XYZ file of C-alpha atoms in Angstrom:
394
model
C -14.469 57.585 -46.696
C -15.978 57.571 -43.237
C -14.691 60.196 -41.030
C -13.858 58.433 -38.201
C -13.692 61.109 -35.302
C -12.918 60.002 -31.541
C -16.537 59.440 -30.822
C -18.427 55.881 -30.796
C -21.194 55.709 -33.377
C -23.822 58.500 -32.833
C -26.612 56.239 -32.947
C -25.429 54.701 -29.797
C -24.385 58.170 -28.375
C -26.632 60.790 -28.752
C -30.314 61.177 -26.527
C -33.310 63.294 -27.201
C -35.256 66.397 -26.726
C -34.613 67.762 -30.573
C -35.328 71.493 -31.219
C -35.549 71.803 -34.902
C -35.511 74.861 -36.943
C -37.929 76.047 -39.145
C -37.759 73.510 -42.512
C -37.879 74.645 -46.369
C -41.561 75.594 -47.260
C -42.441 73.741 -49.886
C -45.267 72.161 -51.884
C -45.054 68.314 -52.434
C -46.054 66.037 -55.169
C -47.562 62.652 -53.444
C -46.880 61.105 -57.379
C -43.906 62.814 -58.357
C -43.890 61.847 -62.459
C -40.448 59.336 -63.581
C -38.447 62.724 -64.803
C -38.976 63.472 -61.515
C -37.549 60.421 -59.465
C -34.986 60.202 -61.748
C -33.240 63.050 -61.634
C -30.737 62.135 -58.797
C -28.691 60.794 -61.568
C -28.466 64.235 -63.445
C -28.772 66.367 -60.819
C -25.312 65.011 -59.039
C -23.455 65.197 -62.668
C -24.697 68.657 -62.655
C -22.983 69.302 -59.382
C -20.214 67.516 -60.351
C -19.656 69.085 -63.280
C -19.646 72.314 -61.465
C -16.370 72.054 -59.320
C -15.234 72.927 -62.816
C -16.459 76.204 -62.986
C -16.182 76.973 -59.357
C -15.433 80.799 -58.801
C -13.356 82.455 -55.745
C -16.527 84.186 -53.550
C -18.998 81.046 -54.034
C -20.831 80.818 -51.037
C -23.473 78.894 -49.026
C -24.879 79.092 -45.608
C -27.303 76.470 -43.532
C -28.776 77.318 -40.335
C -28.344 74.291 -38.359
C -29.614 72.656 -35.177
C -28.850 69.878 -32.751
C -30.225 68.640 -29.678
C -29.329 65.608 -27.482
C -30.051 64.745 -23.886
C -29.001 61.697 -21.476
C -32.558 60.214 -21.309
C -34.140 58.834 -24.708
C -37.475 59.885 -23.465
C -37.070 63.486 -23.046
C -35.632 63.894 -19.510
C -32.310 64.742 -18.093
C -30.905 67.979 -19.652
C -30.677 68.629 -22.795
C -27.797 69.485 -24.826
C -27.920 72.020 -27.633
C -25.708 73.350 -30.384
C -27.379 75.991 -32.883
C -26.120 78.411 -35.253
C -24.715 78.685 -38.811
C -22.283 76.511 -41.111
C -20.704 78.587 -44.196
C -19.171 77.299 -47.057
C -17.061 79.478 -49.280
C -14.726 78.758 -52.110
C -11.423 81.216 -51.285
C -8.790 79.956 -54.082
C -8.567 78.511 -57.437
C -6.049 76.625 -59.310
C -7.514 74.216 -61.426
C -8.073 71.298 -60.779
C -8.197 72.562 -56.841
C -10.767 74.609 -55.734
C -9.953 75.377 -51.765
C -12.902 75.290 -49.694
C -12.934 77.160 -46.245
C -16.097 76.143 -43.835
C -17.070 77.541 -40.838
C -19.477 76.596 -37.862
C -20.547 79.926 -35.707
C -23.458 81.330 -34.050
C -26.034 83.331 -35.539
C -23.998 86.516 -35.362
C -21.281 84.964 -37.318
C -18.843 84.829 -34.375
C -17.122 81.449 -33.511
C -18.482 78.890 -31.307
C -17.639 78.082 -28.009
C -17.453 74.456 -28.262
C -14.069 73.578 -29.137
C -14.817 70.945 -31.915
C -16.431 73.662 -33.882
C -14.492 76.943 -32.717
C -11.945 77.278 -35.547
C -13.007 77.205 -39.296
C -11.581 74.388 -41.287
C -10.205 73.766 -45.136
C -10.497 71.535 -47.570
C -8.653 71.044 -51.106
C -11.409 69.785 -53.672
C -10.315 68.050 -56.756
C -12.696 69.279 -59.628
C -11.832 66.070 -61.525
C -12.168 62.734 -60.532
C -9.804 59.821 -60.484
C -12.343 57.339 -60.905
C -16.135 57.269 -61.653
C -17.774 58.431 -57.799
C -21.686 57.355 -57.376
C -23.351 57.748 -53.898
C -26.895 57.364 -55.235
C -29.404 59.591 -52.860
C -30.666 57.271 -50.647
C -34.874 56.717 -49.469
C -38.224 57.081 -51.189
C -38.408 60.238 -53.408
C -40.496 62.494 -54.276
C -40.565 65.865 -56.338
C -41.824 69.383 -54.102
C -41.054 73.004 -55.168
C -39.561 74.027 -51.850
C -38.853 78.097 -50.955
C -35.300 78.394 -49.924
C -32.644 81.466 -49.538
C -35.186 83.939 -51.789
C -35.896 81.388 -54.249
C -38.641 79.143 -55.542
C -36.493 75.321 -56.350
C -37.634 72.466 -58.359
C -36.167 69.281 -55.882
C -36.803 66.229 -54.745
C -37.390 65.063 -51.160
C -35.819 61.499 -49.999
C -36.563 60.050 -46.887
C -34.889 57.124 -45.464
C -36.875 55.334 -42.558
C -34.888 52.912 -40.569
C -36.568 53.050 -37.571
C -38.214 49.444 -37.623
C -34.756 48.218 -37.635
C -33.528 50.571 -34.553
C -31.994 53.050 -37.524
C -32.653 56.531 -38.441
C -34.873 58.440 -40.080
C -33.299 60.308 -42.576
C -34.635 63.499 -44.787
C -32.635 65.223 -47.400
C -33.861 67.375 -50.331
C -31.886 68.446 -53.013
C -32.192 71.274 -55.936
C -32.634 69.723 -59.212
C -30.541 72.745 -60.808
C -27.830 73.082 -57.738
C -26.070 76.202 -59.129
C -24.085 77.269 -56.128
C -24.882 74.590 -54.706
C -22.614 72.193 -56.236
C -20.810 72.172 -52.820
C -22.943 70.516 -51.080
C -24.559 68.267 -54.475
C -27.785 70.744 -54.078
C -28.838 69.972 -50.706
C -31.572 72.589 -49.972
C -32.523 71.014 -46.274
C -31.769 67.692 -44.558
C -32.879 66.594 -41.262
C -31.639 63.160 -39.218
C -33.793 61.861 -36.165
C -32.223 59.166 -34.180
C -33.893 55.694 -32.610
C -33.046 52.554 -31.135
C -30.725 51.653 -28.701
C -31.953 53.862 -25.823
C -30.843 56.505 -28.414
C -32.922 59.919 -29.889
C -32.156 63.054 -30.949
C -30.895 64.223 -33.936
C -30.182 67.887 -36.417
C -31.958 69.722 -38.787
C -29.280 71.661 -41.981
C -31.116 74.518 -43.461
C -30.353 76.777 -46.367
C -30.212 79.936 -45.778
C -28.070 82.009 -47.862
C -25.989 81.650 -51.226
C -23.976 83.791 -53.429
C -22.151 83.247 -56.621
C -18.351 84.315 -56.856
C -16.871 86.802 -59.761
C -15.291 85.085 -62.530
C -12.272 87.956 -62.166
C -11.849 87.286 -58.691
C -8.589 85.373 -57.874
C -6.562 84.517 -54.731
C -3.706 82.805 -53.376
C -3.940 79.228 -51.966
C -3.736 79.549 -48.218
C -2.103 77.103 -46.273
C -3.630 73.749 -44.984
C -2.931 74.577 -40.920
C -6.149 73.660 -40.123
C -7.759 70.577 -42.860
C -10.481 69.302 -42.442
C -8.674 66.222 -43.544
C -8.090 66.323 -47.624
C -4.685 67.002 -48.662
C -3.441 66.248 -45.516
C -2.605 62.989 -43.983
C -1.108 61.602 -40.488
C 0.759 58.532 -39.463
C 0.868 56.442 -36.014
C 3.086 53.931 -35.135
C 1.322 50.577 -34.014
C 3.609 48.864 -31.101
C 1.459 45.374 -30.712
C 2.673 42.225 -31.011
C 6.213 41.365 -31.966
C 6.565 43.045 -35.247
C 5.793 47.538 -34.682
C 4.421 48.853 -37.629
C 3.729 52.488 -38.500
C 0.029 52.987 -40.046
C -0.801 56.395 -42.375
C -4.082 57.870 -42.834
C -5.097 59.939 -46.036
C -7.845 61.995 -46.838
C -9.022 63.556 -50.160
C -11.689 65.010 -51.840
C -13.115 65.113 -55.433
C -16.102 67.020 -56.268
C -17.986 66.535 -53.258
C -17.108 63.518 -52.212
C -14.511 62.668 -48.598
C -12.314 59.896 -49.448
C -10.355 57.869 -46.494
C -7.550 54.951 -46.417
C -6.240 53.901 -43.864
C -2.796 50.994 -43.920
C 0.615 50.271 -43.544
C 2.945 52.808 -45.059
C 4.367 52.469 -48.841
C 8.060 53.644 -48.876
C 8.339 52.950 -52.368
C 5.110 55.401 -53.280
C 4.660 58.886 -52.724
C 2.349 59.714 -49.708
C -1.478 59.056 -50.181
C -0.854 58.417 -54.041
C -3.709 55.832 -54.189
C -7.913 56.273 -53.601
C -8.956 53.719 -55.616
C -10.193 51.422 -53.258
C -11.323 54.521 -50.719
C -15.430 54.758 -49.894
C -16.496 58.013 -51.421
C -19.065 59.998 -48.580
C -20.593 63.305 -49.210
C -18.919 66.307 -47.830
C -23.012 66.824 -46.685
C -23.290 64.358 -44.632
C -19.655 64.554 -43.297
C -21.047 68.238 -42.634
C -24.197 66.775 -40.564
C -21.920 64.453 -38.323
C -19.329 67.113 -36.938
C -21.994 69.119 -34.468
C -23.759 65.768 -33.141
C -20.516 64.420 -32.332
C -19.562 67.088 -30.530
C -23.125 67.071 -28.985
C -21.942 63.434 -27.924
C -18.207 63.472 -26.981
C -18.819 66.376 -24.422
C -16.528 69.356 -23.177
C -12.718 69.198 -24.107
C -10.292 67.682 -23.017
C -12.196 64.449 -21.735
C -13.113 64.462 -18.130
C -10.631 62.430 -16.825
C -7.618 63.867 -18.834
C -8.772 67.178 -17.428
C -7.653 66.149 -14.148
C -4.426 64.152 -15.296
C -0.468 65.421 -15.578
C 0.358 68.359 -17.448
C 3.095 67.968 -20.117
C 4.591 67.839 -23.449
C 4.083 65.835 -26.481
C 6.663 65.618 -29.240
C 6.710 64.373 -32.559
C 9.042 65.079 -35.390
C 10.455 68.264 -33.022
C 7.120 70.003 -32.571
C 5.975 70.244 -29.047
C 2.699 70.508 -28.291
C 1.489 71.040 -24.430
C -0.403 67.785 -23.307
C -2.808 66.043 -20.645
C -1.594 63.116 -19.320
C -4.310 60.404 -18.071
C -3.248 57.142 -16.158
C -5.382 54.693 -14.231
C -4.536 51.429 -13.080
C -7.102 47.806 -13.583
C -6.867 44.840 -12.783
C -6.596 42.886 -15.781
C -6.629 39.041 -16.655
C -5.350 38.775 -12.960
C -2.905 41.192 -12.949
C -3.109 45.132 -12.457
C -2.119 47.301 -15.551
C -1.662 50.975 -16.293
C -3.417 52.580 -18.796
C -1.940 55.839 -20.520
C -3.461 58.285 -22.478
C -1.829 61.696 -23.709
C -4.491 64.332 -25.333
C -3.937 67.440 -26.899
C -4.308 70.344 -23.891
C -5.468 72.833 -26.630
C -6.541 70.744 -29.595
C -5.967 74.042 -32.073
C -2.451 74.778 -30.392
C 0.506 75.618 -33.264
C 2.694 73.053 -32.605
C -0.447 71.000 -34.254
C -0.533 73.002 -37.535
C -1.494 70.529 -40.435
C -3.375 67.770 -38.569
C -5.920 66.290 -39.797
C -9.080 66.936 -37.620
C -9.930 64.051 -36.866
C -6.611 63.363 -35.518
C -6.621 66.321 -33.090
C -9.455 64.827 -30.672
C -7.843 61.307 -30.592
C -5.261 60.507 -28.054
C -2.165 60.966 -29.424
C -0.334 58.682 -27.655
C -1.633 55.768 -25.682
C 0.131 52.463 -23.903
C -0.538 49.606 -21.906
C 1.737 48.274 -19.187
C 1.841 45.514 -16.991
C 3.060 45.511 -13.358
C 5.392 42.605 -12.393
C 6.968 41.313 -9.185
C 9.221 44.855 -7.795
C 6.703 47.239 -8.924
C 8.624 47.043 -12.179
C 6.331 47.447 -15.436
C 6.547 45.932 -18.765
C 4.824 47.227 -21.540
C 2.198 45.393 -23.844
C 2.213 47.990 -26.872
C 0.447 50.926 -27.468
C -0.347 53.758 -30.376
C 1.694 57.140 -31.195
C 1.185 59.689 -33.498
C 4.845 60.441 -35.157
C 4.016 62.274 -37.965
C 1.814 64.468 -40.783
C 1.347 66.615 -43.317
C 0.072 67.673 -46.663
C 0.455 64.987 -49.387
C -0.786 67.953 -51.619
C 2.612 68.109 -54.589
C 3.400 71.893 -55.008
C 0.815 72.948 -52.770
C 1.177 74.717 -49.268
């Protein structure tokens, strides 16, 4: 699954000036020996296989760090987002472990930036419904980094894609994950953007962990706020002659995001089907969120914030709304572009929606002006429904 949030690809986006924190000391091994290098393979069964014994009160917690600026080259001012991401398992009914993560500042209060200012959920399947492999990617090699108290034995992987205008990519990951299962062991990671007038970039840092009680138990809470598993939203696609309505699922299986995306199945039950969905690491899901909103700016966009105040509805919730319109010329006639966004992307009448549905428009149209100032529309996108697919399950 690729999250697709409403931002264009960071590597296009984001600009420079990167303030990292402090990485994982470690020792390295220039010639780590063959167990070493090839214990990816074991080391994400091991992870895997942990969702099974995952424990109410499992915890982790990475200091993190993002910088980007206008200018690739350092000027212009920089934009920064710092502070701490938390992990923690809060319910348990086999095979869902619910997963509760949280960006905030260093005192553990919420952050300003709206993308990141509530904390999110996730239901994690702890079994799989098919075999999921998302081999570690770069060159590796084996270092006994100090991380969060403790001495690891892990191995570093760096991806450089910069000759090709890509990124350079650093992740290390705990050959024994223990707690760490919920992020597949990742001790530190660190992305630098290049190419396309693009730099900048975040370093993920562990920082704290703590294993739950096997007697502790709790109630699933309810998905208001998913990240996007067990939750799933449809629009309705009015292009062309023939409107179609379009659902989006999400999921999750021991670690891994999965995402479809197609026309709607009345004969099956919602979001029944992953098999052909791209399995991505919650990790690196986890590493996107604060550079997009790095990239996308304040909320709402700048020229919604300026637009008609309203109301959207769908399905009899109401949900206060900006309303942006501008008019082009287009193919030789003018045409008005809508766009409604959420006013308060967190608002109630929103409960259940999938994240990355809350910073897209939720309704937008294209209409044509004819002779008599009269307008005829040319189609456009809604959002009309969602929900948890979850069976039984608030």
């Amino acid at each position: 699954m690729h999250m697709r949030h409403s931002t264009l690809p960071l590597a296009a986006l984001l600009g420079a000036a990167l303030s990292f924190l402090p990485g994982c000391e470690s020792t390295k091994s220039s010639s780590p020996s063959p167990s070493d290098t090839r214990a990816q393979e074991p080391t994400a069964m091991k992870a895997a296989e942990a969702w099974k014994r995952a424990r109410v009160g499992d915890r982790v917690t990475y200091s993190f760090s993002a910088t980007q600026s206008s200018e690739p080259r350092g000027g212009g001012t920089a934009r920064t987002l710092g502070g701490q991401l938390t992990l923690e398992v809060v319910a348990v009914q086999q095979p869902w472990v619910w997963v509760r993560l949280a960006y905030t500042d260093e005192a553990g209060k919420p952050l300003s930036h709206p993308r990141l200012a509530q904390d999110l959920l996730l239901p994690v399947r702890a079994d799989t419904t098919r075999p999921l492999d998302v081999p570690y990617a770069g060159t590796a090699s084996a270092e006994t980094p100090s991380s969060a108290g403790r001495t690891w034995e892990a191995v570093r992987y760096v991806s450089d894609q910069r000759p090709v205008d890509g990124p350079l990519r650093t992740r290390v990951y705990a050959n024994e994950p223990g707690p760490l299962y919920l992020t597949r062991g990742l001790l530190d990671a660190n992305t630098t953007l290049s190419g396309f007038g693009a730099a900048g970039g975040i370093q993920l840092t562990l920082r704290e962990l703590r294993e739950g009680s096997a007697d502790a138990n709790a109630s699933v809470p309810a998905l208001e706020r998913p990240l996007g598993p067990g939750a799933y939203y449809d629009r309705r696609v009015e292009v062309g002659p023939a409107p179609s309505e379009q659902r989006v699922c999400f999921a999750a299986e021991r670690g891994y995001l999965l995402r479809t995306e197609g026309p709607i199945d009345t004969n099956a039950a919602p979001c029944s089907d992953f098999s052909q969905a791209e399995p991505e690491p919650l990790e690196e899901v986890l590493l996107s969120l604060p550079m997009e909103a790095l990239s996308s700016g304040d909320w709402p966009p700048a020229a919604a914030a300026s637009g008609t105040r309203g109301t959207f509805t769908a399905e009899g919730r109401d949900v206060p709304a900006l309303i942006e319109q501008r008019t082009e010329n287009f193919e030789g006639a003018p045409r008005v572009f809508s766009e409604t966004y959420a006013a308060e992307p967190w608002a109630p009448g929103l409960a259940g929606l999938p994240y990355e549905a809350r910073f897209q428009p939720l309704a937008s149209s294209t209409e044509r002006e004819v002779a008599g100032g009269k307008r005829e529309s040319e189609g456009g996108t809604r959002l009309v429904r969602w929900g948890s697919w979850l069976g039984g399950q608030k």
